[in-house]
CSV table of C-alpha atoms and ligand atoms in Angstrom, one decimal:
chain,number,residue,atom,x,y,z
A,26,UNK,CA,27.3,-102.2,96.9
A,27,UNK,CA,24.0,-100.6,97.9
A,28,UNK,CA,21.5,-99.9,95.1
A,29,UNK,CA,18.0,-98.3,95.3
A,30,UNK,CA,15.1,-100.6,94.8
A,31,UNK,CA,12.3,-100.0,92.3
A,32,UNK,CA,10.0,-102.1,94.4
A,33,UNK,CA,9.8,-99.6,97.3
A,34,UNK,CA,7.1,-97.0,97.6
A,35,UNK,CA,9.9,-94.4,98.3
A,36,UNK,CA,11.0,-92.7,95.1
A,37,UNK,CA,14.5,-93.6,93.7
A,38,UNK,CA,15.6,-90.0,94.3
A,39,UNK,CA,14.5,-90.0,98.0
A,40,UNK,CA,16.3,-93.4,98.5
A,41,UNK,CA,19.5,-91.9,97.1
A,42,UNK,CA,19.2,-88.8,99.2
A,43,UNK,CA,18.7,-91.0,102.3
A,44,UNK,CA,21.7,-93.1,101.3
A,45,UNK,CA,24.0,-90.1,100.8
A,46,UNK,CA,22.9,-88.7,104.3
A,47,UNK,CA,23.6,-92.1,105.8
A,48,UNK,CA,27.1,-92.1,104.2
A,49,UNK,CA,27.8,-88.7,105.8
A,50,UNK,CA,26.3,-89.5,109.2
A,51,UNK,CA,28.2,-92.7,109.5
A,52,UNK,CA,31.4,-90.9,108.8
A,53,UNK,CA,32.1,-92.9,105.6
A,54,UNK,CA,31.9,-89.7,103.7
A,55,UNK,CA,33.5,-87.1,105.9
A,56,UNK,CA,33.5,-83.3,105.5
A,57,UNK,CA,35.3,-82.4,102.2
A,58,UNK,CA,34.8,-85.8,100.6
A,59,UNK,CA,34.5,-85.5,96.8
A,60,UNK,CA,31.5,-87.4,95.6
A,61,UNK,CA,31.7,-89.6,92.5
A,62,UNK,CA,30.5,-87.8,89.4
A,63,UNK,CA,26.8,-87.9,88.5
A,64,UNK,CA,27.7,-90.2,85.6
A,65,UNK,CA,29.6,-92.7,87.8
A,66,UNK,CA,26.9,-92.7,90.4
A,67,UNK,CA,24.3,-93.3,87.8
A,68,UNK,CA,26.2,-96.4,86.6
A,69,UNK,CA,26.9,-97.6,90.1
A,70,UNK,CA,23.3,-97.2,91.3
A,71,UNK,CA,21.8,-98.2,88.0
A,72,UNK,CA,19.5,-95.1,87.7
A,73,UNK,CA,19.2,-92.3,85.2
A,74,UNK,CA,21.7,-89.4,85.6
A,75,UNK,CA,18.8,-87.0,86.0
A,76,UNK,CA,17.8,-88.8,89.2
A,77,UNK,CA,21.3,-88.3,90.7
A,78,UNK,CA,21.2,-84.7,89.5
A,79,UNK,CA,17.9,-84.0,91.3
A,80,UNK,CA,19.2,-85.7,94.5
A,81,UNK,CA,22.4,-83.6,94.4
A,82,UNK,CA,20.3,-80.4,93.8
A,83,UNK,CA,18.2,-81.1,96.8
A,84,UNK,CA,21.1,-81.8,99.1
A,85,UNK,CA,22.9,-78.7,97.8
A,86,UNK,CA,19.8,-76.6,98.6
A,87,UNK,CA,19.9,-78.0,102.1
A,88,UNK,CA,23.6,-77.0,102.5
A,89,UNK,CA,24.7,-80.7,102.9
A,90,UNK,CA,26.6,-80.8,99.6
A,91,UNK,CA,28.3,-78.0,97.7
A,92,UNK,CA,29.9,-77.8,94.3
A,93,UNK,CA,33.1,-76.2,93.3
A,94,UNK,CA,33.2,-75.1,89.7
A,95,UNK,CA,35.3,-77.4,87.7
A,96,UNK,CA,36.2,-79.7,90.6
A,97,UNK,CA,33.0,-81.6,91.4
A,98,UNK,CA,30.6,-82.0,94.3
A,99,UNK,CA,31.7,-82.2,97.9
A,100,UNK,CA,30.3,-82.9,101.4
A,101,UNK,CA,29.9,-79.4,102.7
A,102,UNK,CA,31.8,-78.1,105.8
A,103,UNK,CA,28.7,-77.6,107.9
A,104,UNK,CA,26.9,-80.7,106.6
A,105,UNK,CA,27.5,-82.5,110.0
A,106,UNK,CA,26.0,-79.5,112.0
A,107,UNK,CA,22.9,-79.7,109.7
A,108,UNK,CA,22.6,-83.4,110.1
A,109,UNK,CA,23.5,-84.1,113.7
A,110,UNK,CA,24.5,-82.6,117.0
A,111,UNK,CA,27.6,-84.7,117.8
A,112,UNK,CA,31.0,-83.6,116.7
A,113,UNK,CA,32.7,-85.9,114.2
A,114,UNK,CA,36.5,-85.9,113.5
A,115,UNK,CA,37.2,-84.5,110.1
A,116,UNK,CA,38.4,-87.9,108.7
A,117,UNK,CA,38.9,-86.4,105.3
A,118,UNK,CA,41.6,-84.1,106.6
A,119,UNK,CA,43.3,-87.0,108.4
A,120,UNK,CA,43.2,-89.1,105.2
A,121,UNK,CA,44.6,-86.4,103.0
A,122,UNK,CA,47.4,-85.6,105.3
A,123,UNK,CA,48.6,-89.3,105.6
A,124,UNK,CA,51.7,-90.6,103.9
A,125,UNK,CA,50.3,-93.2,101.5
A,126,UNK,CA,48.8,-92.0,98.2
A,127,UNK,CA,45.3,-93.3,97.3
A,128,UNK,CA,44.8,-95.5,94.2
A,129,UNK,CA,43.9,-93.7,91.0
A,130,UNK,CA,40.1,-93.3,90.7
A,131,UNK,CA,39.9,-95.6,87.7
A,132,UNK,CA,41.7,-98.3,89.7
A,133,UNK,CA,39.4,-97.8,92.6
A,134,UNK,CA,36.5,-98.3,90.2
A,135,UNK,CA,38.1,-101.4,88.7
A,136,UNK,CA,38.7,-102.9,92.2
A,137,UNK,CA,35.1,-102.2,93.1
A,138,UNK,CA,33.4,-103.5,89.9
A,139,UNK,CA,35.5,-106.6,89.8
A,140,UNK,CA,33.4,-107.9,92.7
A,141,UNK,CA,30.3,-107.9,90.6
A,142,UNK,CA,29.5,-111.3,89.0
A,143,UNK,CA,27.7,-109.7,86.0
A,144,UNK,CA,30.8,-107.7,84.9
A,145,UNK,CA,33.0,-109.0,82.0
A,146,UNK,CA,36.6,-108.5,83.1
A,147,UNK,CA,38.7,-107.8,80.0
A,148,UNK,CA,41.6,-106.4,81.9
A,149,UNK,CA,42.1,-108.5,85.1
A,150,UNK,CA,45.7,-109.6,85.9
A,151,UNK,CA,44.6,-112.8,87.5
A,152,UNK,CA,44.0,-116.4,86.5
A,153,UNK,CA,40.4,-117.4,86.0
A,154,UNK,CA,39.1,-119.5,88.9
A,155,UNK,CA,38.8,-122.3,86.3
A,156,UNK,CA,42.6,-122.2,85.7
A,157,UNK,CA,43.4,-122.5,89.4
A,158,UNK,CA,44.2,-126.1,90.5
A,159,UNK,CA,41.6,-125.9,93.3
A,160,UNK,CA,41.0,-129.6,93.5
A,161,UNK,CA,44.7,-130.5,93.6
A,162,UNK,CA,45.3,-127.7,96.1
A,163,UNK,CA,42.6,-129.2,98.3
A,164,UNK,CA,44.1,-132.7,97.9
A,165,UNK,CA,47.5,-131.4,98.8
A,166,UNK,CA,46.2,-129.8,102.0
A,167,UNK,CA,44.9,-133.3,103.0
A,168,UNK,CA,48.4,-134.8,102.4
A,169,UNK,CA,50.1,-132.2,104.5
A,170,UNK,CA,50.7,-132.9,108.2
A,171,UNK,CA,50.8,-129.6,110.0
A,172,UNK,CA,52.5,-129.3,113.3
A,173,UNK,CA,51.6,-126.8,116.1
A,174,UNK,CA,54.1,-124.3,114.8
A,175,UNK,CA,52.3,-124.0,111.5
A,176,UNK,CA,49.4,-122.3,113.3
A,177,UNK,CA,51.7,-119.9,115.1
A,178,UNK,CA,53.6,-116.8,113.8
A,179,UNK,CA,56.2,-117.6,111.1
A,180,UNK,CA,59.9,-116.8,111.4
A,181,UNK,CA,61.2,-113.5,110.1
A,182,UNK,CA,62.7,-114.7,106.8
A,183,UNK,CA,60.1,-117.4,106.3
A,184,UNK,CA,60.1,-121.2,106.5
A,185,UNK,CA,63.6,-122.7,106.1
A,186,UNK,CA,62.1,-125.7,104.2
A,187,UNK,CA,60.5,-123.3,101.7
A,188,UNK,CA,63.6,-121.2,101.3
A,189,UNK,CA,65.6,-124.4,100.7
A,190,UNK,CA,63.0,-125.6,98.1
A,191,UNK,CA,63.3,-122.2,96.4
A,192,UNK,CA,67.1,-122.6,96.1
A,193,UNK,CA,66.5,-125.7,94.0
A,194,UNK,CA,63.6,-124.2,92.1
A,195,UNK,CA,65.5,-121.0,91.2
A,196,UNK,CA,68.3,-123.0,89.5
A,197,UNK,CA,65.7,-123.1,86.7
A,198,UNK,CA,66.2,-119.3,86.3
A,199,UNK,CA,70.0,-120.0,86.5
A,200,UNK,CA,70.0,-118.3,89.9
A,201,UNK,CA,72.3,-120.0,92.4
A,202,UNK,CA,71.5,-118.9,96.0
A,203,UNK,CA,71.3,-119.9,99.6
A,204,UNK,CA,68.4,-119.9,102.1
A,205,UNK,CA,70.0,-117.0,104.0
A,206,UNK,CA,69.7,-114.9,100.8
A,207,UNK,CA,65.9,-115.4,100.5
A,208,UNK,CA,63.1,-113.6,102.2
A,209,UNK,CA,59.5,-115.0,102.0
A,210,UNK,CA,57.0,-112.2,101.5
A,211,UNK,CA,53.2,-112.0,101.4
A,212,UNK,CA,53.2,-111.5,97.6
A,213,UNK,CA,55.5,-109.6,95.3
A,214,UNK,CA,53.7,-106.3,96.0
A,215,UNK,CA,54.9,-106.6,99.6
A,216,UNK,CA,58.5,-107.0,98.4
A,217,UNK,CA,58.2,-103.6,96.7
A,218,UNK,CA,56.6,-102.0,99.7
A,219,UNK,CA,59.4,-103.3,102.0
A,220,UNK,CA,62.1,-102.1,99.7
A,221,UNK,CA,60.4,-98.6,99.5
A,222,UNK,CA,60.3,-98.2,103.3
A,223,UNK,CA,63.4,-100.2,104.2
A,224,UNK,CA,66.1,-99.4,101.6
A,225,UNK,CA,65.8,-96.1,99.9
A,226,UNK,CA,65.8,-92.5,101.1
A,227,UNK,CA,63.1,-90.0,100.3
A,228,UNK,CA,63.9,-88.2,97.1
A,229,UNK,CA,65.6,-91.3,95.6
A,230,UNK,CA,65.1,-91.9,91.9
A,231,UNK,CA,63.4,-95.1,90.6
A,232,UNK,CA,64.2,-95.6,86.9
A,233,UNK,CA,62.0,-97.8,84.8
A,234,UNK,CA,60.7,-98.4,81.3
A,235,UNK,CA,58.2,-95.7,80.2
A,236,UNK,CA,55.1,-98.0,80.5
A,237,UNK,CA,55.0,-99.9,83.7
A,238,UNK,CA,53.1,-101.7,86.4
A,239,UNK,CA,54.8,-99.4,88.9
A,240,UNK,CA,52.8,-96.4,87.7
A,241,UNK,CA,49.6,-98.2,88.6
A,242,UNK,CA,50.6,-98.7,92.3
A,243,UNK,CA,52.2,-96.3,94.7
A,244,UNK,CA,54.7,-98.0,96.9
A,245,UNK,CA,57.7,-95.8,96.0
A,246,UNK,CA,55.7,-92.6,95.1
A,247,UNK,CA,54.1,-92.6,98.5
A,248,UNK,CA,57.5,-92.4,100.2
A,249,UNK,CA,58.6,-89.4,98.1
A,250,UNK,CA,60.6,-91.3,95.6
A,251,UNK,CA,60.7,-89.9,92.1
A,252,UNK,CA,59.8,-92.2,89.2
A,253,UNK,CA,61.8,-91.5,86.0
A,254,UNK,CA,61.1,-93.3,82.7
A,255,UNK,CA,64.2,-94.0,80.6
A,256,UNK,CA,64.8,-95.4,77.2
A,257,UNK,CA,67.3,-98.2,77.3
A,258,UNK,CA,69.2,-97.1,74.2
A,259,UNK,CA,72.9,-96.8,73.6
A,260,UNK,CA,72.9,-93.6,75.6
A,261,UNK,CA,71.6,-95.3,78.7
A,262,UNK,CA,74.7,-94.8,80.8
A,263,UNK,CA,74.7,-91.1,80.0
A,264,UNK,CA,71.0,-90.7,80.7
A,265,UNK,CA,71.3,-92.4,84.1
A,266,UNK,CA,74.4,-90.4,85.0
A,267,UNK,CA,72.8,-87.1,84.1
A,268,UNK,CA,69.5,-87.8,85.9
A,269,UNK,CA,71.2,-89.3,89.0
A,270,UNK,CA,73.3,-86.4,90.2
A,271,UNK,CA,74.0,-87.2,93.8
A,272,UNK,CA,70.8,-88.9,94.5
A,273,UNK,CA,70.3,-92.5,95.5
A,274,UNK,CA,68.7,-94.5,92.7
A,275,UNK,CA,67.4,-97.9,91.6
A,276,UNK,CA,66.3,-99.5,88.4
A,277,UNK,CA,63.0,-101.3,88.5
A,278,UNK,CA,62.1,-103.7,85.7
A,279,UNK,CA,59.9,-106.6,84.6
A,280,UNK,CA,62.1,-108.0,81.8
A,281,UNK,CA,60.1,-111.1,81.1
A,282,UNK,CA,56.5,-110.6,80.0
A,283,UNK,CA,56.2,-107.0,81.2
A,284,UNK,CA,53.0,-105.9,82.8
A,285,UNK,CA,51.2,-104.3,80.9
A,286,UNK,CA,52.9,-104.6,77.5
A,287,UNK,CA,53.8,-108.3,77.6
A,288,UNK,CA,57.3,-107.5,76.2
A,289,UNK,CA,60.2,-109.8,76.7
A,290,UNK,CA,63.8,-108.6,76.8
A,291,UNK,CA,66.6,-110.3,74.9
A,292,UNK,CA,69.6,-111.6,76.7
A,293,UNK,CA,71.7,-108.7,75.3
A,294,UNK,CA,69.2,-106.2,76.7
A,295,UNK,CA,69.5,-107.8,80.1
A,296,UNK,CA,73.3,-107.8,79.9
A,297,UNK,CA,73.3,-104.1,78.8
A,298,UNK,CA,71.2,-103.0,81.7
A,299,UNK,CA,73.2,-105.1,84.2
A,300,UNK,CA,76.6,-103.9,83.0
A,301,UNK,CA,75.5,-100.2,82.9
A,302,UNK,CA,74.0,-100.3,86.4
A,303,UNK,CA,77.0,-102.2,87.7
A,304,UNK,CA,79.3,-99.5,86.4
A,305,UNK,CA,77.2,-96.8,88.0
A,306,UNK,CA,76.5,-98.8,91.2
A,307,UNK,CA,72.8,-98.6,90.7
A,308,UNK,CA,70.8,-101.5,92.2
A,309,UNK,CA,68.3,-103.3,90.0
A,310,UNK,CA,64.9,-104.7,91.1
A,311,UNK,CA,64.1,-107.6,88.8
A,312,UNK,CA,60.3,-108.4,89.0
A,313,UNK,CA,60.0,-111.8,87.5
A,314,UNK,CA,56.5,-112.9,88.5
A,315,UNK,CA,55.4,-113.8,85.0
A,316,UNK,CA,58.5,-115.6,83.7
A,317,UNK,CA,57.1,-119.1,84.1
A,318,UNK,CA,54.2,-118.2,81.8
A,319,UNK,CA,56.5,-117.6,78.8
A,320,UNK,CA,55.3,-119.8,75.8
A,321,UNK,CA,58.8,-120.1,74.4
A,322,UNK,CA,61.9,-121.4,76.2
A,323,UNK,CA,63.1,-118.9,78.8
A,324,UNK,CA,66.1,-116.6,78.8
A,325,UNK,CA,68.2,-116.5,81.9
A,326,UNK,CA,67.2,-113.8,84.4
A,327,UNK,CA,69.2,-110.6,85.1
A,328,UNK,CA,69.8,-112.1,88.6
A,329,UNK,CA,71.7,-115.0,87.0
A,330,UNK,CA,74.3,-112.5,85.7
A,331,UNK,CA,74.8,-110.9,89.2
A,332,UNK,CA,78.2,-111.4,90.6
A,333,UNK,CA,78.2,-108.4,92.9
A,334,UNK,CA,74.9,-108.5,94.8
A,335,UNK,CA,73.5,-105.8,92.6
A,336,UNK,CA,70.1,-107.3,91.8
A,337,UNK,CA,67.2,-107.8,94.1
A,338,UNK,CA,65.1,-110.5,92.5
A,339,UNK,CA,61.3,-110.8,93.1
A,340,UNK,CA,59.2,-113.9,92.4
A,341,UNK,CA,55.7,-115.0,93.4
A,342,UNK,CA,53.2,-117.9,92.9
A,343,UNK,CA,50.3,-115.4,92.5
A,344,UNK,CA,50.3,-115.5,88.7
A,345,UNK,CA,50.8,-119.3,88.4
A,346,UNK,CA,49.3,-121.1,91.4
A,347,UNK,CA,47.2,-118.9,93.7
A,348,UNK,CA,47.2,-115.2,94.4
A,349,UNK,CA,45.1,-115.9,97.5
A,350,UNK,CA,47.9,-117.9,99.3
A,351,UNK,CA,49.9,-114.6,99.2
A,352,UNK,CA,53.4,-116.0,98.9
A,353,UNK,CA,56.3,-114.4,97.1
A,354,UNK,CA,60.1,-114.1,97.6
A,355,UNK,CA,63.0,-111.8,97.4
A,356,UNK,CA,66.6,-112.9,96.6
A,357,UNK,CA,69.3,-110.5,97.6
A,358,UNK,CA,72.5,-110.0,99.7
A,359,UNK,CA,72.1,-111.0,103.3
A,360,UNK,CA,72.2,-107.5,104.9
A,361,UNK,CA,69.4,-106.4,102.5
A,362,UNK,CA,67.4,-109.6,103.3
A,363,UNK,CA,67.8,-109.1,107.1
A,364,UNK,CA,66.8,-105.5,106.8
A,365,UNK,CA,63.6,-106.3,104.8
A,366,UNK,CA,62.8,-109.2,107.2
A,367,UNK,CA,63.1,-106.8,110.2
A,368,UNK,CA,60.7,-104.4,108.5
A,369,UNK,CA,58.4,-107.2,107.6
A,370,UNK,CA,58.2,-108.3,111.2
A,371,UNK,CA,57.2,-104.8,112.2
A,372,UNK,CA,54.5,-104.9,109.5
A,373,UNK,CA,52.9,-108.4,109.6
A,374,UNK,CA,54.9,-110.8,111.9
A,375,UNK,CA,55.6,-113.0,108.9
A,376,UNK,CA,53.7,-114.6,106.0
A,377,UNK,CA,51.1,-117.3,106.7
A,378,UNK,CA,52.9,-120.5,107.8
A,379,UNK,CA,50.1,-122.6,106.4
A,380,UNK,CA,50.5,-121.0,102.9
A,381,UNK,CA,54.2,-121.6,103.1
A,382,UNK,CA,53.7,-125.3,103.8
A,383,UNK,CA,51.4,-125.6,100.8
A,384,UNK,CA,53.8,-123.9,98.5
A,385,UNK,CA,56.8,-126.0,99.8
A,386,UNK,CA,54.8,-129.1,99.0
A,387,UNK,CA,54.0,-128.0,95.5
A,388,UNK,CA,57.6,-126.9,94.7
A,389,UNK,CA,59.1,-130.1,96.1
A,390,UNK,CA,56.8,-132.5,94.3
A,391,UNK,CA,56.1,-132.7,90.5
A,392,UNK,CA,52.7,-130.9,91.1
A,393,UNK,CA,54.0,-127.4,90.3
A,394,UNK,CA,55.9,-128.3,87.1
A,395,UNK,CA,53.0,-130.4,85.8
A,396,UNK,CA,50.6,-127.6,86.6
A,397,UNK,CA,52.7,-125.1,84.8
A,398,UNK,CA,52.8,-127.1,81.6
A,399,UNK,CA,49.0,-127.5,81.6
A,400,UNK,CA,48.5,-123.8,82.5
A,401,UNK,CA,50.8,-122.5,79.7
A,402,UNK,CA,48.8,-124.7,77.3
A,403,UNK,CA,45.5,-123.2,78.5
A,404,UNK,CA,46.8,-119.6,78.3
A,405,UNK,CA,48.2,-120.2,74.8
A,406,UNK,CA,44.7,-121.4,73.6
A,407,UNK,CA,43.1,-118.4,75.2
A,408,UNK,CA,45.6,-116.0,73.6
A,409,UNK,CA,44.9,-117.6,70.2
A,410,UNK,CA,41.2,-117.3,70.8
A,411,UNK,CA,41.4,-113.6,71.5
A,412,UNK,CA,43.9,-113.0,68.7
A,413,UNK,CA,41.5,-114.6,66.2
A,414,UNK,CA,38.7,-112.2,67.3
A,415,UNK,CA,41.1,-109.3,67.1
A,416,UNK,CA,42.0,-110.3,63.6
A,417,UNK,CA,38.4,-110.5,62.6
A,418,UNK,CA,37.1,-107.3,64.2
A,419,UNK,CA,39.8,-104.9,65.2
A,420,UNK,CA,42.4,-104.9,62.4
A,421,UNK,CA,41.1,-101.7,60.8
A,422,UNK,CA,41.1,-99.7,64.1
A,423,UNK,CA,43.9,-101.2,66.2
A,424,UNK,CA,47.3,-102.9,66.3
A,425,UNK,CA,48.8,-105.5,68.6
A,426,UNK,CA,51.7,-107.8,68.9
A,427,UNK,CA,51.2,-111.6,69.2
A,428,UNK,CA,51.3,-112.7,72.8
A,429,UNK,CA,54.5,-114.4,73.9
A,430,UNK,CA,53.0,-115.7,77.1
A,431,UNK,CA,51.5,-114.5,80.4
A,432,UNK,CA,48.1,-112.8,80.5
A,433,UNK,CA,48.1,-109.7,78.3
A,434,UNK,CA,47.9,-108.2,74.9
A,435,UNK,CA,48.8,-104.6,74.7
A,436,UNK,CA,46.1,-103.4,72.3
A,437,UNK,CA,46.9,-100.1,70.5
A,438,UNK,CA,44.0,-98.2,69.0
A,439,UNK,CA,45.0,-96.1,66.0
A,440,UNK,CA,43.1,-93.1,67.4
A,441,UNK,CA,43.6,-91.8,71.0
A,442,UNK,CA,40.1,-92.9,72.2
A,443,UNK,CA,41.1,-94.6,75.5
A,444,UNK,CA,39.9,-92.0,77.9
A,445,UNK,CA,38.0,-92.0,81.2
A,446,UNK,CA,34.9,-91.5,79.2
A,447,UNK,CA,35.6,-94.6,77.1
A,448,UNK,CA,36.2,-96.6,80.4
A,449,UNK,CA,32.9,-95.4,81.8
A,450,UNK,CA,31.0,-96.1,78.6
A,451,UNK,CA,32.2,-99.7,78.7
A,452,UNK,CA,31.5,-99.9,82.4
A,453,UNK,CA,27.9,-98.9,81.7
A,454,UNK,CA,27.7,-101.9,79.4
A,455,UNK,CA,29.2,-104.1,82.1
A,456,UNK,CA,32.6,-104.4,80.5
A,457,UNK,CA,35.7,-103.6,82.6
A,458,UNK,CA,39.0,-102.7,80.9
A,459,UNK,CA,42.4,-101.6,82.2
A,460,UNK,CA,43.1,-98.4,80.2
A,461,UNK,CA,46.7,-97.6,79.2
A,462,UNK,CA,46.6,-94.3,81.2
A,463,UNK,CA,47.0,-96.1,84.5
A,464,UNK,CA,50.4,-97.4,83.3
A,465,UNK,CA,51.5,-94.2,81.6
A,466,UNK,CA,49.5,-91.0,82.3
A,467,UNK,CA,50.1,-89.7,78.8
A,468,UNK,CA,48.7,-92.7,77.1
A,469,UNK,CA,45.3,-92.6,75.5
A,470,UNK,CA,45.7,-95.3,72.8
A,471,UNK,CA,46.2,-98.5,74.6
A,472,UNK,CA,44.3,-101.0,76.8
A,473,UNK,CA,45.8,-103.9,78.6
A,474,UNK,CA,43.7,-106.8,77.3
A,475,UNK,CA,43.8,-109.8,79.5
A,476,UNK,CA,42.8,-113.3,78.2
A,477,UNK,CA,43.5,-115.0,81.5
A,478,UNK,CA,40.4,-114.2,83.5
A,479,UNK,CA,37.1,-114.0,81.6
A,480,UNK,CA,35.6,-117.2,80.1
A,481,UNK,CA,35.8,-117.7,76.3
A,482,UNK,CA,32.1,-116.7,76.0
A,483,UNK,CA,32.7,-113.6,78.1
A,484,UNK,CA,35.8,-112.7,76.1
A,485,UNK,CA,33.8,-113.0,72.8
A,486,UNK,CA,30.9,-110.9,74.1
A,487,UNK,CA,33.1,-108.4,75.9
A,488,UNK,CA,35.3,-107.9,72.8
A,489,UNK,CA,32.3,-107.2,70.7
A,490,UNK,CA,31.1,-104.5,73.1
A,491,UNK,CA,34.6,-103.1,73.1
A,492,UNK,CA,34.5,-103.0,69.4
A,493,UNK,CA,31.1,-101.2,69.3
A,494,UNK,CA,32.1,-98.7,71.9
A,495,UNK,CA,35.4,-98.0,70.1
A,496,UNK,CA,33.5,-97.2,66.9
A,497,UNK,CA,31.3,-94.8,68.8
A,498,UNK,CA,34.4,-93.0,70.2
A,499,UNK,CA,36.1,-92.9,66.8
A,500,UNK,CA,32.9,-91.5,65.3
A,501,UNK,CA,32.5,-88.9,68.0
A,502,UNK,CA,36.1,-87.9,68.1
A,503,UNK,CA,37.0,-84.8,66.1
A,504,UNK,CA,40.6,-86.0,65.8
A,505,UNK,CA,41.5,-86.1,62.1
B,624,PLP,C1,54.7,-107.1,87.7
B,624,PLP,C2,54.0,-107.4,88.9
B,624,PLP,N1,54.7,-107.5,90.1
B,624,PLP,C3,54.1,-107.7,91.2
B,624,PLP,C4,52.7,-108.0,91.3
B,624,PLP,C5,52.1,-108.4,92.6
B,624,PLP,O1,51.9,-109.7,92.8
B,624,PLP,P1,51.6,-110.5,94.1
B,624,PLP,O2,50.2,-111.0,94.0
B,624,PLP,O3,52.6,-111.5,94.2
B,624,PLP,O4,51.7,-109.4,95.2
B,624,PLP,C6,52.0,-108.0,90.1
B,624,PLP,C7,50.5,-108.3,90.2
B,624,PLP,O5,49.7,-107.9,89.4
B,624,PLP,C8,52.6,-107.7,88.9
B,624,PLP,O6,51.9,-107.7,87.8
């Protein structure tokens, strides 16, 4: 990202004004675009807030920006007339009128700042590059003999060899299936997108646990589906019945190592949900992408209970082997799989055949299993490392459960200090967190603490800064 330079003879304020004008003239910031807040820009451009304030004032005086009380600073309607003669389409209007919702602003900032090497990533849902088996992946690519077809488009449902390999591999989750019941997708996220556009009508209800990964992405919400959080207590059947009325509905869940809470369902909980949904004919989406990272022995999946084609099961190698290969899978009844494959062909003409070859090789050799054993060991040590720091530093201000696997600790501060301000204060100190409010908009107590990405040194330093900034928030908060 561009930053002004202190080495130039042009003042920082003038460089920022020129940069903003460039953004507008190039069409990157169309008419009506809301500018980041002064505070955010000051962090982003590494200058004082007063420099941004003065730059804004000058551009407002020139009529290029305007501010709406309480809503922020915007690119003014006639900014383009003032800056240039040509007519520019109002891209902002096009963007706002389109179907897909944008990411939350906090997530956009996370995505942007994750690219900076100097940032300590305390929330990232990804394996550290040091935990990826890069050398072995390179070796395996050398072992593979690609044929011409591997560099062409892939088939609609994905490589038969990979789907066959997955049938054997899924037996581990006690899922018995056939290649025709499997669709290869470009990551689990694509599975959700395909389901949203290909299976459910606008206005359908998506049930889920109150704190969920689904709230941090918008595949269902963008297509007019209504997200309903439900408690899975003994009244579950009644709750679902009451909310459902005549609408189509589905139940989305991550029963093993939930993102972001890390919770793990018992077998009874799985059976309860399956039986209830079966009775009410509500399909279940079981998102199982973290299950192989469980530190204890695994509990059979909901899909393993499925005798009626009720469960759409999603898996992926993103959390275990490589998110960059973009390979995941859906297991479901053949009409659903064919429908999703048809939509997928209209969207991307199939997942990378080269990636599918690599994943097939790993699943059919001992490489994958051995890698998983090693990976779980590393993650366990990292979890312990972070838990020790939490015990030493955070026990008087926060609570957490011991990690049972995967990447995350769902850290709960006693006081509701996890606000956008807290997020930005930490960003200013080069620490990036995933605040709880991106998984539950009412939450201001939690952060999703990830021990999978940052190095041990970074985790130690980042947690210390987190601790210091928490104390500042607690001190400043007038909450009793
Ligand atoms: C629960 C869950 N499902 C799906 C995904 C998407 O994974 P993929 O990289 O396979 O698209 C993620 C990634 O964060 C996730 O946490």
